[in-house]
Amino acid sequence: MTLRLEATVAARGLDVSLEVADGETVALLGPNGAGKSTVLGVAAGLLRPDTGRVTLDDHELTGRRVVPPHARRTALLAQDPLLFPHLTALDNVAFGPRSAGVRRGAARDRARGWLAEVDATDLAGRRPGELSGGQAQRVAIARALAAEPRLLLLDEPMAALDVAVTPALRQTLRRVLEGRTTVVVTHDVLDALLLADRVVVLDRGRVVEQGPAAEVLARPRSPFAARVAGLNMVSGRWSDGAVRSGGGRAVAGTPSGPALREGDPAVAVFRPRAVSVFREAPGGSPRTALPVVVTDLEPHGDQVRVRAGDLAADVTAHAAAELDLAPGSPVIFSIKATEVDVYPR
Amino acid sequence: MTLRLEATVAARGLDVSLEVADGETVALLGPNGAGKSTVLGVAAGLLRPDTGRVTLDDHELTGRRVVPPHARRTALLAQDPLLFPHLTALDNVAFGPRSAGVRRGAARDRARGWLAEVDATDLAGRRPGELSGGQAQRVAIARALAAEPRLLLLDEPMAALDVAVTPALRQTLRRVLEGRTTVVVTHDVLDALLLADRVVVLDRGRVVEQGPAAEVLARPRSPFAARVAGLNMVSGRWSDGAVRSGGGRAVAGTPSGPALREGDPAVAVFRPRAVSVFREAPGGSPRTALPVVVTDLEPHGDQVRVRAGDLAADVTAHAAAELDLAPGSPVIFSIKATEVDVYPR
Amino acid sequence: MTPGVPRWLLAPAALGAAFVLLPLVAIVARVPWSDLGALVTSEASRDALLLSLRTSATSTVLCVLLGVPMAAVLARTSFPGQGVVRSLVLLPLVLPPVVGGLALLYTFGRRGLLGETLDVLGVQVAFSTAAVVMAQTFVALPFLVVSLEGALRTAGERYELVAATLGARPTTVLRRVTLPLVLPGLLSGAVLAFARALGEFGATVTFAGSLQGVTRTLPTEIYLLRETDVDGAVALSLVLVVVAVLVIGLATRRRAPLRGPS
Amino acid sequence: MTPGVPRWLLAPAALGAAFVLLPLVAIVARVPWSDLGALVTSEASRDALLLSLRTSATSTVLCVLLGVPMAAVLARTSFPGQGVVRSLVLLPLVLPPVVGGLALLYTFGRRGLLGETLDVLGVQVAFSTAAVVMAQTFVALPFLVVSLEGALRTAGERYELVAATLGARPTTVLRRVTLPLVLPGLLSGAVLAFARALGEFGATVTFAGSLQGVTRTLPTEIYLLRETDVDGAVALSLVLVVVAVLVIGLATRRRAPLRGPS
Amino acid sequence: ADDGTVLRVLAASSLAGPFEQIAEEFERTHEGVDVQLSTGGSTDLVAQVQEGAPADVLATADTTTMEVAVADGLTDGEPRTFATNVLQLAVPPGNPAGVTGLADLADPARDVALVVCAPEVPCGAAAQRVAGAEGVTLAPVSEERSVGDVLGKVVSGEADAGLVYVTDVRAAGDAVEGIELPEAADVVNDYPVAALADADEPDLAQELVDLVLGDLGRQVLRDAGFGAP
Ligand SMILES: Nc1ncnc2c1ncn2[C@@H]1O[C@H](COP(=O)(O)OP(=O)(O)OP(=O)(O)O)[C@@H](O)[C@H]1O
Ligand SMILES: Nc1ncnc2c1ncn2[C@@H]1O[C@H](COP(=O)(O)OP(=O)(O)OP(=O)(O)O)[C@@H](O)[C@H]1O
Ligand SMILES: [Mg+2]
Ligand SMILES: [Mg+2]
């Protein structure tokens, strides 16, 4: 199944064009309210776009005769688990197969299999009202998967799950999504990297970036993708050996890939580890020095992540203590040009 | 406000005893279905425990005359945002103050302030049906905070939030929770470390571990806490210079803290970075060598995290490629004794 | 734990209950218990009671068969003139039952709108038990439609949409999601319809007439009896009431409240 | 997007609508349009119409004032014997209206249960406009209670619990959460009650009598007129119907469906 | 006339027309008196008086119901019969079934749809007596609870014939045709009137009773088809 979706939804400020190849898994990233769930809604047929068209393979789903949700063979795992309150977990999961015409017994067997996949076998007989948040989410995942759709739409499947089941479930999803056309909304870089072939980044209802998952997360072009990937980004124009932002920041770096000309829009991307923190500007070296104010300190593995607005630096706990860092401290973020990756925006 | 809670809820297999000191923030950790939400429900008065008692300061809330939820001056942010569908976001947030007797105008002003705190000022006029998942969650946080309760109960406040707002919101919460008695349920180690003074770990309805946040997460005693902290743990008995588990694993290490005697229950804890991965057992050195099967590989910063069941090792991408690791590969996890922290269980 | 209700609400609730229950007590106090046995077992009463039960049950079934689709269409689709249709469907509620009976006569009677058509088909509804059922259905149908539509609107459409994305065709959605979810509403609607049908009198008498065993339902019997024996009529109504309580009680006994995930 | 309904459902829905609407058409076809003006503007009709509107509106208000607490108590608390109370409250639905009127007489009449008490207080309710209101309230109250209780159960308690944890006292919860959430149910309940009160006849005649301007409501007037002038009675019912449609239409015009977060 | 004197008259529905005329006449001759006429089934009216409905005069359509009032001591003195009524056969205009008399109704071969009043109500009792006197057994398709219901069936053409009072046929105008029943002449229904013991205006009540019994009353009633006692 190849999904082609072009849609505008004026009430939600959405205007996107998206393609998911047969068997491909696309991760949809973007800030809250970017329009991710809306895109899934349009694909599932729950929301009629103002303009645009949706095709699955070459079958047009919109147009004169709108194909209703149930005839699309898509399954949507919505942000809210929305398990049917009057059915047991087992019957919730069996709902998809039964709707596809499978007999009760066979559907239940299949449902039991899916419940086992999400480690929820012992919840089979419970009503949704008797499940914890994470348990309900797992059953909802099983229900969506059990429908064995041609197009699978998952809205934050890992939400509410505890750290102990997440890796196993990610494994399960990876296996299940193999060869199945899927769009998965996530806020987690691991989901994007492990589950998706491609990443599409939405912001304010528009696609701001897309490409192979590893590439987008290694060399993001949009601030949000950089954020998800845990990278610092300064975007502006390439001029005189540095990327200069509108706000007056200049980050020197080494352009990679196609040559940049003076004035080209470009981004400078660097890892928090590559940032050194000083109380006063280090003298005379050819480094980039960005005066910032610390907004937050948080532990990050063995280190301390020093946040200053949208930039972050990782320093050792020892260094942090020595610099006497605290929110509000004015400091200099300094980055060696060799650590800064510069490429066109 | 000091919260003392002792409760059993047979239907949910809960049997806990919990104390939160005045002004303290406690993070409640635990796997799905451990009983975290149930504990909050009991504290809020939504759930009547089968036995036990709940006191706030020295005021008994259960007992002969049960104090109803509204008279407890607690506010609960439930796992599901449950915004009132007929009220705008602003009026949802103003609901708490208005219930406390604040006049409409003043309550709305206050609500506007709280909406600004969660970066949702421009959502004020929207109905919940017109909000995205993350937007609704932010409004729900603002609503709980605006009630200015004596005891604040937050169930996974950061769920559904995007990476761009999470740090700022965590900052806000940190400021707001300062000096306010709070219980916060979370699956995120950063929330626990940054927001909480103390951590309580639940498992199957029982408290399995508690202590100062930094300490519990640095030297966990329960497998789940180790998981959250991202540490490997082998628990068993101390014997002959190693912690030996029931499953036959032996991890050599250096006991810290109070002396261990032979046969004492103990845990061996070590970081994934401290684990080296070999295809064949390295000869002759005094290291611990655990034969495992790789279940999963996932990127972890610059490295690759090699998961093998409940153990994990971080290796460089280069090493992973050289070892030709893939799920199913049998490998040896090897840990230097000096990297292993051993202490009583 | 239930959220409960404000304490002061108990006062008007009790007042309302008293207002409904006191007259029942007054009736019970008036019943001539000694004659009751003979009265209830008289052939006329027995026939009337059985007829009432049979026709009311049939009408309730008809109301469900016709009313569920009507409520679903009103609550779940939109078409031009929907508001007008909704108001019009309510009308039998307002029409005095006698006029409702006349309207039915003008429609299905021998000289009514459809009378000739029906005549040609060899169908004669007037003065038959079928006419009783029709009259009861006519007056009871709006109750089911209105209360079910309200329940459908309150329940919302979210679960139905989820079901559709799981591949359930509209019929499956209706059967496995919509109806189970609004079951409390459907049940109370059916109870209302049954009660209204059981108590129906004016339209029945006007449209179907009143002949023992064929068209004379218990309310009609009570009304006639009252001309000669008020106390007997009161006693017989008590029978009606007891029967209704039993039927309704049995029908709603297992009405466990359904809840969303808490 | 709405989930819609199965296509085949339209057939029974249309059948049901036709069953209700055809008789109305038949009535309209029979109305003697030329006499209508004179009939409607006759003093008797005007008095009856105004009285009907006044009393039905009052009864509807009473039904809401008494019925909302009753429904809330039934749906949101549990006490021993609740099932019995629920069934008993339904009884006026089943009681033939005439018997209902008798029951009211036996309670509030001169010789009734409370008659003497009321007499001492100098209150004479029977055969006054107040009696009309009481009779209408008696028959209409269960409609409101039943349909509202269904709506309350369907809506569930989750939002009420949330409100309580935010410090809202039960009264505040009721006013700001419960009632707004079940507004569609409350509205349809009130519409049912109003319609039932407007069409009420049997209990009114028995308990309140039929005196022009005091207790003779439009249905009574129609009933009396029917003895001598069937067409006139039909025409007058049409007036009743039109008035009801207008009132109901105005009352429910702004009934926007409420939804949970989608 | 709200502040004026009010005289409350309860009368059987079949008397509505003539009594309205009588009331008008009474108001004309009694300045400041407002006659309020309340009509209904005789049983209902008596029940209302029993339960304390304010009333000055009661006129019923049969003696049985009036006797209940008398037995309860509700009347002021003995009721007096002021009119009589006899049954007639009402058929739809044009008499589509070609009914001519009682014999047709009892003939199973004719299959005439006949409606009568139930034996419990006065007109039904009268119908039974008429049939009994003739020795025929009626097989009605419906036994109605009131004259109005019988007429309704005939007017709508649903029934081929109905047994009602002659005054009812008269009041229905063109909607039905009346066929006189010779057999019915012997079965006469009496209409009694009485002032009530609890009357607020006993004198006026008596005056109204007198007016009903007097020449004017007799005239008006005769115009409506009632017989003289
Ligand atoms: N029913 C609605 N009516 C109008 N606007 C809506 C509605 N639902 C959502 N929106 C708006 O449309 C935009 C896109 O919402 P959507 O739910 O697609 O966001 P999202 O990307 O899924 O966000 P999140 O990460 O918070 O779930 C948001 O600005 C939201 O406020
Ligand atoms: N209404 C209920 N009736 C019976 N059992 C319930 C009910 N709700 C929850 N449970 C069970 O009680 C246990 C504790 O549930 P709880 O919601 O407290 O878990 P939790 O720790 O909040 O989990 P999660 O992280 O998934 O939210 C679970 O095993 C759950 O299945
Ligand atoms: Mg979303
Ligand atoms: Mg939970």
PDB file of N, CA and C and ligand atoms in Angstrom, chain A residues 37 79 155-156, chain B residues 132-133, ligand 3:
ATOM      1  N   SER A  37      -1.841  14.471  14.701  1.00  0.00           N
ATOM      2  CA  SER A  37      -3.057  13.669  14.837  1.00  0.00           C
ATOM      3  C   SER A  37      -4.040  14.000  13.731  1.00  0.00           C
ATOM      4  N   GLN A  79      -4.653   8.853  20.158  1.00  0.00           N
ATOM      5  CA  GLN A  79      -3.848   9.297  21.287  1.00  0.00           C
ATOM      6  C   GLN A  79      -4.463   8.839  22.605  1.00  0.00           C
ATOM      7  N   ASP A 155      -0.694   6.738  16.903  1.00  0.00           N
ATOM      8  CA  ASP A 155      -0.501   8.059  17.497  1.00  0.00           C
ATOM      9  C   ASP A 155       0.119   7.879  18.884  1.00  0.00           C
ATOM     10  N   GLU A 156       1.400   8.145  18.985  1.00  0.00           N
ATOM     11  CA  GLU A 156       2.134   8.013  20.239  1.00  0.00           C
ATOM     12  C   GLU A 156       1.878   6.664  20.915  1.00  0.00           C
TER      13      GLU A 156
ATOM     14  N   SER B 132      -5.214  19.790  20.722  1.00  0.00           N
ATOM     15  CA  SER B 132      -4.452  18.570  20.442  1.00  0.00           C
ATOM     16  C   SER B 132      -4.148  17.884  21.768  1.00  0.00           C
ATOM     17  N   GLY B 133      -3.686  16.648  21.684  1.00  0.00           N
ATOM     18  CA  GLY B 133      -3.423  15.877  22.900  1.00  0.00           C
ATOM     19  C   GLY B 133      -2.491  16.598  23.859  1.00  0.00           C
TER      20      GLY B 133
HETATM   21 MG    MG F   3      -1.907  14.501  18.634  1.00  0.00          MG
END
